[in-house]
Coordinates of C-alpha atoms in Angstrom, one line a residue:
X1 CA -41.8 -63.5 -70.2
X2 CA -45.0 -65.5 -70.7
X3 CA -45.2 -65.0 -74.5
X4 CA -41.8 -66.2 -75.8
X5 CA -43.3 -68.4 -78.4
X6 CA -44.8 -65.4 -80.1
X7 CA -41.7 -63.3 -80.3
X8 CA -39.8 -62.9 -83.5
X9 CA -36.4 -64.1 -84.1
X10 CA -35.2 -60.4 -83.9
X11 CA -37.1 -59.9 -80.7
X12 CA -36.0 -62.9 -79.2
X13 CA -32.3 -62.0 -80.2
X14 CA -32.7 -58.5 -78.6
X15 CA -34.1 -59.9 -75.3
X16 CA -31.5 -62.4 -74.9
X17 CA -28.7 -59.8 -75.7
X18 CA -30.3 -57.4 -73.2
X19 CA -30.5 -60.4 -70.7
X20 CA -34.2 -60.0 -70.2
X21 CA -34.4 -63.6 -70.7
X22 CA -31.9 -66.5 -70.7
X23 CA -31.1 -69.0 -73.6
X24 CA -32.0 -71.6 -71.1
X25 CA -35.4 -70.2 -70.3
X26 CA -36.3 -69.7 -73.9
X27 CA -35.2 -73.2 -74.9
X28 CA -37.2 -74.8 -72.1
X29 CA -40.2 -72.6 -73.2
X30 CA -40.2 -74.1 -76.7
X31 CA -39.1 -77.8 -75.6
X32 CA -42.3 -77.6 -73.3
X33 CA -44.4 -76.6 -76.4
X34 CA -43.0 -79.5 -78.4
X35 CA -44.4 -82.0 -75.8
X36 CA -46.7 -84.5 -77.5
X37 CA -45.4 -83.4 -81.0
X38 CA -48.3 -81.2 -82.0
X39 CA -49.0 -81.6 -85.8
X40 CA -46.5 -84.4 -86.0
X41 CA -43.9 -81.8 -87.0
X42 CA -40.7 -83.1 -85.3
X43 CA -39.0 -86.3 -85.8
X44 CA -36.2 -86.0 -83.1
X45 CA -36.0 -84.1 -80.0
X46 CA -33.3 -84.2 -77.5
X47 CA -33.7 -81.9 -74.6
X48 CA -30.2 -82.6 -73.3
X49 CA -28.6 -81.5 -76.5
X50 CA -30.8 -78.4 -76.8
X51 CA -30.2 -77.2 -73.0
X52 CA -26.6 -77.9 -73.3
X53 CA -26.3 -75.6 -76.4
X54 CA -28.5 -73.0 -74.6
X55 CA -26.2 -73.0 -71.6
X56 CA -23.3 -72.5 -73.8
X57 CA -25.1 -69.5 -75.4
X58 CA -25.7 -68.0 -72.0
X59 CA -22.1 -68.1 -71.3
X60 CA -21.3 -66.4 -74.4
X61 CA -24.0 -63.8 -73.9
X62 CA -22.3 -63.2 -70.6
X63 CA -18.5 -62.8 -71.6
X64 CA -19.3 -60.8 -74.6
X65 CA -18.6 -63.4 -77.4
X66 CA -22.1 -64.0 -78.5
X67 CA -23.1 -64.4 -82.2
X68 CA -25.8 -62.3 -83.8
X69 CA -28.4 -64.8 -83.1
X70 CA -27.0 -66.1 -79.9
X71 CA -29.7 -68.4 -78.0
X72 CA -32.4 -68.0 -80.5
X73 CA -33.9 -71.5 -81.1
X74 CA -34.1 -73.1 -84.5
X75 CA -35.2 -76.4 -85.9
X76 CA -33.7 -78.2 -89.1
X77 CA -35.5 -80.0 -91.8
X78 CA -34.6 -83.6 -91.6
X79 CA -32.7 -83.7 -94.9
X80 CA -29.8 -81.7 -93.1
X81 CA -27.3 -84.1 -91.6
X82 CA -26.6 -83.5 -87.8
X83 CA -24.3 -85.1 -85.4
X84 CA -26.5 -84.6 -82.3
X85 CA -30.0 -85.7 -83.9
X86 CA -31.0 -88.6 -86.0
X87 CA -31.3 -87.8 -89.9
X88 CA -33.7 -90.0 -91.8
X89 CA -34.8 -87.6 -94.6
X90 CA -38.3 -88.7 -93.7
X91 CA -37.4 -92.4 -95.0
X92 CA -37.4 -96.0 -93.4
X93 CA -34.1 -96.5 -95.3
X94 CA -32.3 -94.1 -93.0
X95 CA -34.2 -94.9 -89.7
X96 CA -32.0 -93.9 -86.9
X97 CA -28.9 -92.8 -89.0
X98 CA -26.5 -90.6 -87.2
X99 CA -24.1 -88.5 -89.2
X100 CA -20.6 -87.9 -88.0
X101 CA -20.8 -84.2 -89.3
X102 CA -23.1 -81.2 -89.5
X103 CA -24.4 -79.7 -92.8
X104 CA -22.9 -76.3 -93.6
X105 CA -26.2 -74.6 -93.1
X106 CA -26.6 -76.3 -89.7
X107 CA -23.0 -75.6 -88.8
X108 CA -23.2 -71.7 -89.8
X109 CA -26.4 -71.1 -87.9
X110 CA -25.0 -72.6 -84.8
X111 CA -21.7 -70.3 -85.3
X112 CA -24.2 -67.4 -85.2
X113 CA -25.5 -68.6 -81.8
X114 CA -28.7 -70.5 -82.6
X115 CA -29.8 -73.4 -80.5
X116 CA -31.2 -76.5 -82.1
X117 CA -34.6 -77.8 -81.2
X118 CA -34.5 -81.0 -83.2
X119 CA -35.2 -82.2 -86.6
X120 CA -38.4 -81.7 -88.6
X121 CA -40.6 -84.0 -90.4
X122 CA -40.7 -83.7 -94.3
X123 CA -41.7 -85.7 -97.4
X124 CA -39.5 -88.6 -98.0
X125 CA -36.2 -87.6 -99.5
X126 CA -38.0 -84.1 -100.0
X127 CA -40.5 -85.5 -102.7
X128 CA -43.9 -84.2 -102.4
X129 CA -46.2 -81.2 -102.1
X130 CA -48.2 -82.2 -99.2
X131 CA -46.0 -83.8 -96.4
X132 CA -48.1 -86.9 -96.7
X133 CA -45.3 -89.0 -98.1
X134 CA -43.2 -89.4 -94.9
X135 CA -42.5 -92.7 -93.6
X136 CA -43.2 -91.3 -90.1
X137 CA -46.7 -90.1 -90.7
X138 CA -48.3 -86.9 -92.4
X139 CA -47.8 -83.5 -90.9
X140 CA -51.0 -81.5 -90.2
X141 CA -51.7 -77.9 -90.7
X142 CA -52.0 -75.9 -87.5
X143 CA -54.8 -73.7 -89.2
X144 CA -56.8 -76.5 -89.6
X145 CA -55.6 -80.0 -88.7
X146 CA -57.6 -81.8 -91.4
X147 CA -55.6 -80.2 -94.2
X148 CA -52.0 -80.6 -95.5
X149 CA -49.2 -78.1 -94.5
X150 CA -47.7 -78.3 -98.0
X151 CA -44.4 -80.0 -98.8
X152 CA -41.8 -81.1 -98.7
X153 CA -40.7 -78.7 -96.1
X154 CA -44.2 -79.1 -94.3
X155 CA -42.9 -80.0 -90.9
X156 CA -40.7 -76.7 -90.9
X157 CA -43.8 -74.5 -91.9
X158 CA -46.2 -76.2 -89.4
X159 CA -43.7 -75.9 -86.6
X160 CA -42.9 -72.3 -87.2
X161 CA -46.9 -71.6 -87.7
X162 CA -47.8 -73.6 -84.5
X163 CA -45.2 -71.6 -82.3
X164 CA -43.0 -74.6 -81.9
X165 CA -40.1 -72.9 -83.0
X166 CA -39.4 -69.3 -84.0
X167 CA -37.5 -70.4 -87.2
X168 CA -36.6 -73.3 -89.2
X169 CA -34.5 -74.5 -92.3
X170 CA -36.1 -75.7 -95.2
X171 CA -35.2 -76.8 -98.7
X172 CA -36.8 -76.0 -102.0
X173 CA -36.3 -78.1 -105.1
X174 CA -39.4 -77.0 -107.0
X175 CA -41.2 -74.9 -104.4
X176 CA -40.8 -76.9 -101.3
X177 CA -40.1 -73.8 -99.1
X178 CA -42.5 -71.3 -100.6
X179 CA -45.7 -73.6 -101.0
X180 CA -45.6 -74.8 -97.3
X181 CA -44.9 -71.3 -96.2
X182 CA -48.0 -70.2 -98.1
X183 CA -50.2 -72.9 -96.8
X184 CA -49.1 -72.3 -93.3
X185 CA -49.2 -68.5 -93.3
X186 CA -45.6 -67.8 -92.8
X187 CA -42.6 -66.4 -94.8
X188 CA -40.1 -68.4 -96.4
X189 CA -37.3 -67.7 -99.0
X190 CA -35.3 -69.9 -101.4
X191 CA -32.2 -67.9 -102.3
X192 CA -30.3 -68.1 -105.8
X193 CA -29.2 -71.6 -106.6
X194 CA -25.8 -71.9 -105.0
X195 CA -26.1 -69.1 -102.4
X196 CA -26.3 -71.7 -99.5
X197 CA -24.1 -74.7 -99.3
X198 CA -25.7 -77.9 -100.1
X199 CA -22.9 -79.9 -98.3
X200 CA -24.6 -82.1 -95.7
X201 CA -28.0 -81.7 -97.3
X202 CA -29.2 -85.2 -98.6
X203 CA -29.8 -84.7 -102.3
X204 CA -33.0 -85.1 -104.1
X205 CA -32.2 -83.3 -107.4
X206 CA -28.6 -81.7 -107.2
X207 CA -29.2 -79.1 -110.0
X208 CA -32.1 -77.6 -108.1
X209 CA -31.9 -78.3 -104.3
X210 CA -31.5 -75.1 -102.4
X211 CA -31.6 -74.4 -98.8
X212 CA -33.4 -71.4 -97.1
X213 CA -35.1 -70.2 -94.0
X214 CA -38.6 -70.1 -92.9
X215 CA -39.9 -67.7 -90.1
X216 CA -42.7 -65.4 -89.4
X217 CA -41.4 -62.3 -91.3
X218 CA -39.2 -61.1 -93.9
X219 CA -37.1 -59.4 -91.4
X220 CA -36.6 -62.7 -89.6
X221 CA -35.7 -64.5 -92.8
X222 CA -33.3 -61.7 -93.6
X223 CA -31.4 -62.3 -90.4
X224 CA -31.4 -66.2 -91.0
X225 CA -30.3 -65.9 -94.6
X226 CA -27.4 -63.6 -93.7
X227 CA -26.1 -66.4 -91.3
X228 CA -26.7 -69.3 -93.7
X229 CA -25.1 -68.0 -96.9
X230 CA -21.6 -67.7 -98.0
X231 CA -19.1 -69.5 -100.3
X232 CA -18.4 -73.3 -99.3
X233 CA -16.3 -73.9 -102.4
X234 CA -13.9 -76.6 -100.7
X235 CA -17.1 -78.8 -99.8
X236 CA -19.8 -77.9 -102.4
X237 CA -18.8 -77.6 -106.1
X238 CA -22.0 -75.8 -106.8
X239 CA -21.4 -73.3 -104.2
X240 CA -21.4 -69.6 -105.6
X241 CA -18.0 -67.7 -105.1
X242 CA -20.2 -64.8 -103.7
X243 CA -19.3 -63.0 -100.3
X244 CA -21.7 -63.3 -97.5
X245 CA -24.2 -60.6 -97.4
X246 CA -26.3 -58.6 -94.9
X247 CA -29.7 -58.9 -96.1
X248 CA -31.3 -56.7 -93.4
X249 CA -29.4 -53.7 -95.0
X250 CA -32.0 -52.7 -97.5
X251 CA -35.3 -53.7 -95.6
X252 CA -36.1 -50.1 -95.1
X253 CA -35.7 -48.8 -98.6
X254 CA -38.6 -47.2 -100.1
X255 CA -40.8 -49.0 -102.8
X256 CA -41.2 -45.9 -104.8
X257 CA -40.6 -46.8 -108.6
X258 CA -40.0 -50.5 -108.0
X259 CA -41.5 -52.3 -111.0
X260 CA -43.5 -55.4 -110.1
X261 CA -44.1 -57.8 -113.0
X262 CA -47.3 -59.5 -113.2
X263 CA -47.0 -62.5 -115.6
X264 CA -50.4 -63.0 -117.3
X265 CA -49.7 -67.0 -117.3
X266 CA -50.0 -66.8 -113.3
X267 CA -53.7 -65.6 -113.5
X268 CA -55.4 -67.9 -115.8
X269 CA -58.4 -70.2 -115.2
X270 CA -56.6 -72.4 -112.8
X271 CA -56.3 -70.1 -110.3
X272 CA -58.9 -70.3 -107.6
X273 CA -60.9 -67.1 -107.0
X274 CA -60.3 -66.8 -103.3
X275 CA -56.3 -67.0 -104.0
X276 CA -56.7 -64.4 -106.8
X277 CA -58.6 -62.0 -104.7
X278 CA -56.2 -62.0 -102.0
X279 CA -53.2 -61.4 -104.4
X280 CA -55.2 -58.9 -106.3
X281 CA -55.6 -56.9 -102.8
X282 CA -51.8 -57.4 -101.9
X283 CA -50.8 -55.9 -105.3
X284 CA -53.0 -52.8 -105.0
X285 CA -51.1 -52.4 -101.4
X286 CA -47.8 -52.6 -103.3
X287 CA -49.1 -49.9 -105.6
X288 CA -50.0 -47.7 -102.5
X289 CA -46.6 -48.0 -101.2
X290 CA -45.1 -46.5 -104.5
X291 CA -44.5 -49.7 -106.7
X292 CA -45.4 -49.8 -110.3
X293 CA -47.4 -53.0 -111.6
X294 CA -46.0 -54.0 -115.1
X295 CA -47.7 -56.6 -117.2
X296 CA -45.3 -59.4 -118.4
X297 CA -45.3 -62.7 -120.0
X298 CA -43.6 -66.1 -118.9
X299 CA -44.9 -68.1 -121.9
X300 CA -43.3 -71.5 -120.9
X301 CA -44.8 -71.4 -117.4
X302 CA -47.0 -74.5 -118.2
X303 CA -44.0 -76.5 -119.7
X304 CA -42.4 -76.1 -116.5
X305 CA -44.4 -79.1 -115.0
X306 CA -43.2 -81.8 -117.5
X307 CA -39.6 -80.3 -117.6
X308 CA -39.3 -80.5 -113.8
X309 CA -40.8 -84.0 -113.7
X310 CA -38.2 -85.0 -116.1
X311 CA -35.2 -83.5 -114.7
X312 CA -35.8 -83.9 -111.1
X313 CA -36.6 -87.7 -111.2
X314 CA -33.6 -88.3 -113.5
X315 CA -31.4 -86.7 -110.9
X316 CA -32.9 -88.5 -107.9
X317 CA -32.7 -91.9 -109.8
X318 CA -28.9 -91.4 -109.7
X319 CA -28.7 -89.6 -106.2
X320 CA -30.7 -92.4 -104.5
X321 CA -28.6 -95.3 -105.9
X322 CA -26.2 -94.9 -102.9
X323 CA -29.0 -96.0 -100.6
X324 CA -28.3 -99.8 -101.0
X325 CA -27.6 -101.3 -97.6
X326 CA -24.0 -101.7 -97.9
X327 CA -22.5 -98.7 -95.9
X328 CA -25.3 -97.3 -94.0
X329 CA -29.1 -97.2 -93.4
X330 CA -31.5 -100.1 -93.5
X331 CA -30.4 -103.4 -94.9
X332 CA -32.7 -106.4 -95.6
X333 CA -32.6 -109.3 -93.2
X334 CA -33.2 -112.1 -96.0
X335 CA -31.3 -112.1 -99.2
X336 CA -29.4 -114.5 -101.2
X337 CA -26.8 -112.5 -103.0
X338 CA -25.7 -109.0 -103.6
X339 CA -28.2 -108.0 -106.3
X340 CA -31.1 -109.6 -104.1
X341 CA -30.0 -107.5 -101.0
X342 CA -30.2 -104.3 -103.1
X343 CA -33.6 -105.0 -104.4
X344 CA -35.0 -106.2 -101.2
X345 CA -33.3 -103.3 -99.2
X346 CA -34.8 -100.5 -101.6
X347 CA -38.0 -102.1 -101.8
X348 CA -38.4 -102.2 -98.1
X349 CA -36.9 -99.0 -97.4
X350 CA -38.2 -96.5 -100.0
X351 CA -41.9 -95.2 -100.0
X352 CA -44.2 -95.3 -103.0
X353 CA -43.6 -91.9 -104.2
X354 CA -39.8 -92.3 -104.1
X355 CA -40.1 -95.5 -106.0
X356 CA -42.2 -93.8 -108.4
X357 CA -39.7 -91.0 -109.2
X358 CA -36.7 -93.2 -109.3
X359 CA -38.6 -95.4 -112.0
X360 CA -39.4 -92.3 -113.9
X361 CA -35.8 -91.0 -113.8
X362 CA -34.3 -94.4 -114.7
X363 CA -36.8 -94.5 -117.8
X364 CA -36.0 -90.9 -119.1
X365 CA -32.4 -91.8 -118.7
X366 CA -32.3 -95.1 -120.4
X367 CA -30.9 -95.7 -123.9
X368 CA -33.4 -94.7 -126.6
X369 CA -35.2 -92.2 -124.3
X370 CA -32.3 -89.9 -123.2
X371 CA -32.4 -87.7 -126.3
X372 CA -36.1 -87.5 -126.5
X373 CA -36.9 -86.8 -123.0
X374 CA -34.0 -85.5 -120.5
X375 CA -32.0 -83.6 -123.3
X376 CA -35.3 -81.9 -124.6
X377 CA -36.2 -81.0 -121.2
X378 CA -32.7 -79.3 -120.5
X379 CA -33.3 -77.3 -123.7
X380 CA -36.6 -76.1 -122.4
X381 CA -35.3 -75.3 -119.0
X382 CA -32.6 -73.0 -120.6
X383 CA -35.7 -71.2 -122.7
X384 CA -37.6 -70.9 -119.2
X385 CA -34.4 -69.1 -118.1
X386 CA -34.5 -66.9 -120.8
X387 CA -38.0 -65.9 -120.5
X388 CA -37.3 -64.6 -117.0
X389 CA -34.2 -62.7 -118.3
X390 CA -36.5 -61.0 -120.9
X391 CA -39.0 -60.2 -118.2
X392 CA -36.6 -58.6 -116.0
X393 CA -35.6 -56.2 -118.6
X394 CA -39.0 -54.7 -118.0
X395 CA -39.3 -55.1 -114.2
X396 CA -37.3 -55.5 -111.0
X397 CA -39.3 -58.3 -109.2
X398 CA -42.1 -60.7 -110.3
X399 CA -45.3 -61.3 -108.1
X400 CA -48.1 -63.6 -108.3
X401 CA -49.6 -66.6 -106.3
X402 CA -47.5 -69.4 -104.8
X403 CA -50.4 -72.2 -105.4
X404 CA -53.6 -72.3 -107.3
X405 CA -55.5 -73.0 -104.2
X406 CA -55.3 -72.9 -100.5
X407 CA -54.2 -76.0 -98.4
X408 CA -56.2 -79.2 -99.5
X409 CA -57.7 -81.8 -97.3
X410 CA -55.3 -84.7 -96.0
X411 CA -55.7 -87.6 -98.4
X412 CA -57.5 -85.4 -101.2
X413 CA -54.7 -86.5 -103.7
X414 CA -53.8 -89.8 -102.4
X415 CA -54.7 -91.7 -105.4
X416 CA -53.8 -88.8 -108.0
X417 CA -50.1 -88.1 -107.5
X418 CA -50.4 -85.8 -110.8
X419 CA -52.7 -83.5 -108.9
X420 CA -49.8 -82.8 -106.3
X421 CA -47.4 -82.3 -109.2
X422 CA -50.0 -79.5 -110.8
X423 CA -50.0 -77.6 -107.7
X424 CA -46.4 -76.7 -108.2
X425 CA -47.0 -74.8 -111.5
X426 CA -46.3 -71.4 -110.1
X427 CA -43.1 -72.2 -108.2
X428 CA -41.3 -74.6 -110.6
X429 CA -40.3 -71.9 -113.3
X430 CA -38.1 -70.1 -110.6
X431 CA -36.6 -73.3 -109.5
X432 CA -35.6 -74.5 -113.0
X433 CA -34.2 -71.0 -113.8
X434 CA -32.2 -71.1 -110.5
X435 CA -33.7 -67.7 -109.2
X436 CA -34.4 -66.4 -105.8
X437 CA -38.0 -66.7 -104.8
X438 CA -40.1 -66.2 -101.6
X439 CA -43.7 -66.6 -100.1
X440 CA -45.3 -64.2 -97.7
X441 CA -48.8 -64.3 -96.3
X442 CA -51.3 -61.8 -97.7
X443 CA -54.8 -62.8 -96.6
X444 CA -57.0 -65.9 -96.3
X445 CA -59.1 -68.0 -98.7
X446 CA -61.7 -70.8 -98.1
X447 CA -61.9 -72.0 -94.6
X448 CA -60.0 -69.1 -93.4
X449 CA -56.9 -70.9 -94.8
X450 CA -53.7 -68.5 -95.4
X451 CA -52.9 -67.4 -99.0
X452 CA -49.4 -66.9 -99.9
X453 CA -48.0 -64.2 -102.5
X454 CA -44.7 -65.2 -104.4
X455 CA -42.0 -62.7 -105.2
X456 CA -39.5 -63.7 -107.7
X457 CA -36.2 -61.8 -108.2
X458 CA -33.3 -61.7 -110.6
X459 CA -30.0 -63.7 -109.6
X460 CA -28.5 -62.4 -106.3
X461 CA -31.4 -60.1 -105.6
X462 CA -32.6 -61.5 -102.3
X463 CA -32.2 -58.3 -100.7
X464 CA -34.7 -56.6 -103.0
X465 CA -37.1 -59.5 -102.5
X466 CA -36.9 -59.1 -98.9
X467 CA -37.2 -55.4 -99.0
X468 CA -40.5 -55.5 -101.1
X469 CA -41.7 -58.3 -98.4
X470 CA -40.8 -56.2 -95.5
X471 CA -42.3 -53.0 -96.5
X472 CA -45.7 -55.0 -97.4
X473 CA -45.6 -56.5 -93.9
X474 CA -44.9 -53.3 -92.2
X475 CA -48.3 -52.0 -93.6
X476 CA -50.2 -55.3 -93.0
X477 CA -50.5 -57.8 -90.2
X478 CA -51.0 -61.0 -92.0
X479 CA -47.7 -62.4 -90.7
X480 CA -48.5 -61.5 -87.2
X481 CA -51.6 -63.8 -87.2
X482 CA -51.8 -67.1 -85.4
X483 CA -53.8 -70.3 -85.7
X484 CA -56.2 -70.7 -83.0
X485 CA -54.7 -71.7 -79.8
X486 CA -51.2 -70.6 -80.5

């Protein structure tokens, strides 16, 4: 097969099971495509490890013990620890770090038969909306290499869009699966908080971080999510005691009578006209498929930005205190005492955005400000969650834009971090509420750049989101379109 890199996860799995192609052949093809590291998407590749996994998959395919995704390649965001590849979280402070164990998500996808191609670039400690904060250089968008791919899972989104891997893992704290998926014209889903284990996922903000899959279609994401999710109670205290689910089971359900909520706050003056046009067209297509559009309100949408940028940095300031040069990672070479070592190690190892968020978090947790900022933010977070529950009394899913604009030019917001923060306004509310959300491509805007539509569901309703997305994708071809040269 000459077009292996354009096949879906499902098509590759079927081709491997029918022995039309071997896992080694598939792995070799994708390893060849990663040569030269297009788009700076990968941080670590080891062909010997990948081919060894592929040979093991071929043996299982031959003896009938293959997993459901046996031999299909996947690449992992560099915040998931892995034994066979370095894990840096995009930071100098972890340069060259090797974990003694695999993250649960990595382990479960391998148990399903997937072959790892390596580790993917990301904003440092998943802090960013453009993938320009990585200590190892910015990732570029394969649709236009002068533009950002989105963040923090920008390496994952760019790698899938560029045909370097058929699937990737990502993490979503405030939109970091959905926004890069939208900017790169692929599909990604953040499940309900607690659905996928956080064990072995380097923490940014523990009450918000959630793992999820990124691929070309909802159908592929359903296969990946089925393999990733399930209880991990012994290792992750935030894991939900909810059985693993077959998220493909309801993909073919009709959309007749499905109520799609349209929040008026997502369609205000800040939404670019090209994005709005693509979303409006997609909503009309959902109507044509039998869905009913219902106007709703999420009145605290604008408050999600200050709430998130109080809570997330506060948790980050605590989580990142473990990176001090004592047990692992970078340690400064010149210091006088322990305190001096801590300060110099962290000053040398952390980038500017990480330092900014640590300082913000330390400030809002400090004596005299905890009640005024952090406690108030948690109260409003609860109100945001309640707003969603009132909305879901009137609708089944919520639809709207992922981001106010298409992907912007590299360096455009370098001197204005607040501009990056504001770009998350439509993804933050669902993250704060712990709800599942996804992005799917629905057209193109300025510069022929992809536009993504966001779908948000009630708790544990990932199957319904995937059903709506799949039915839309079966009647359109945006998820099948590739950047030039792919």
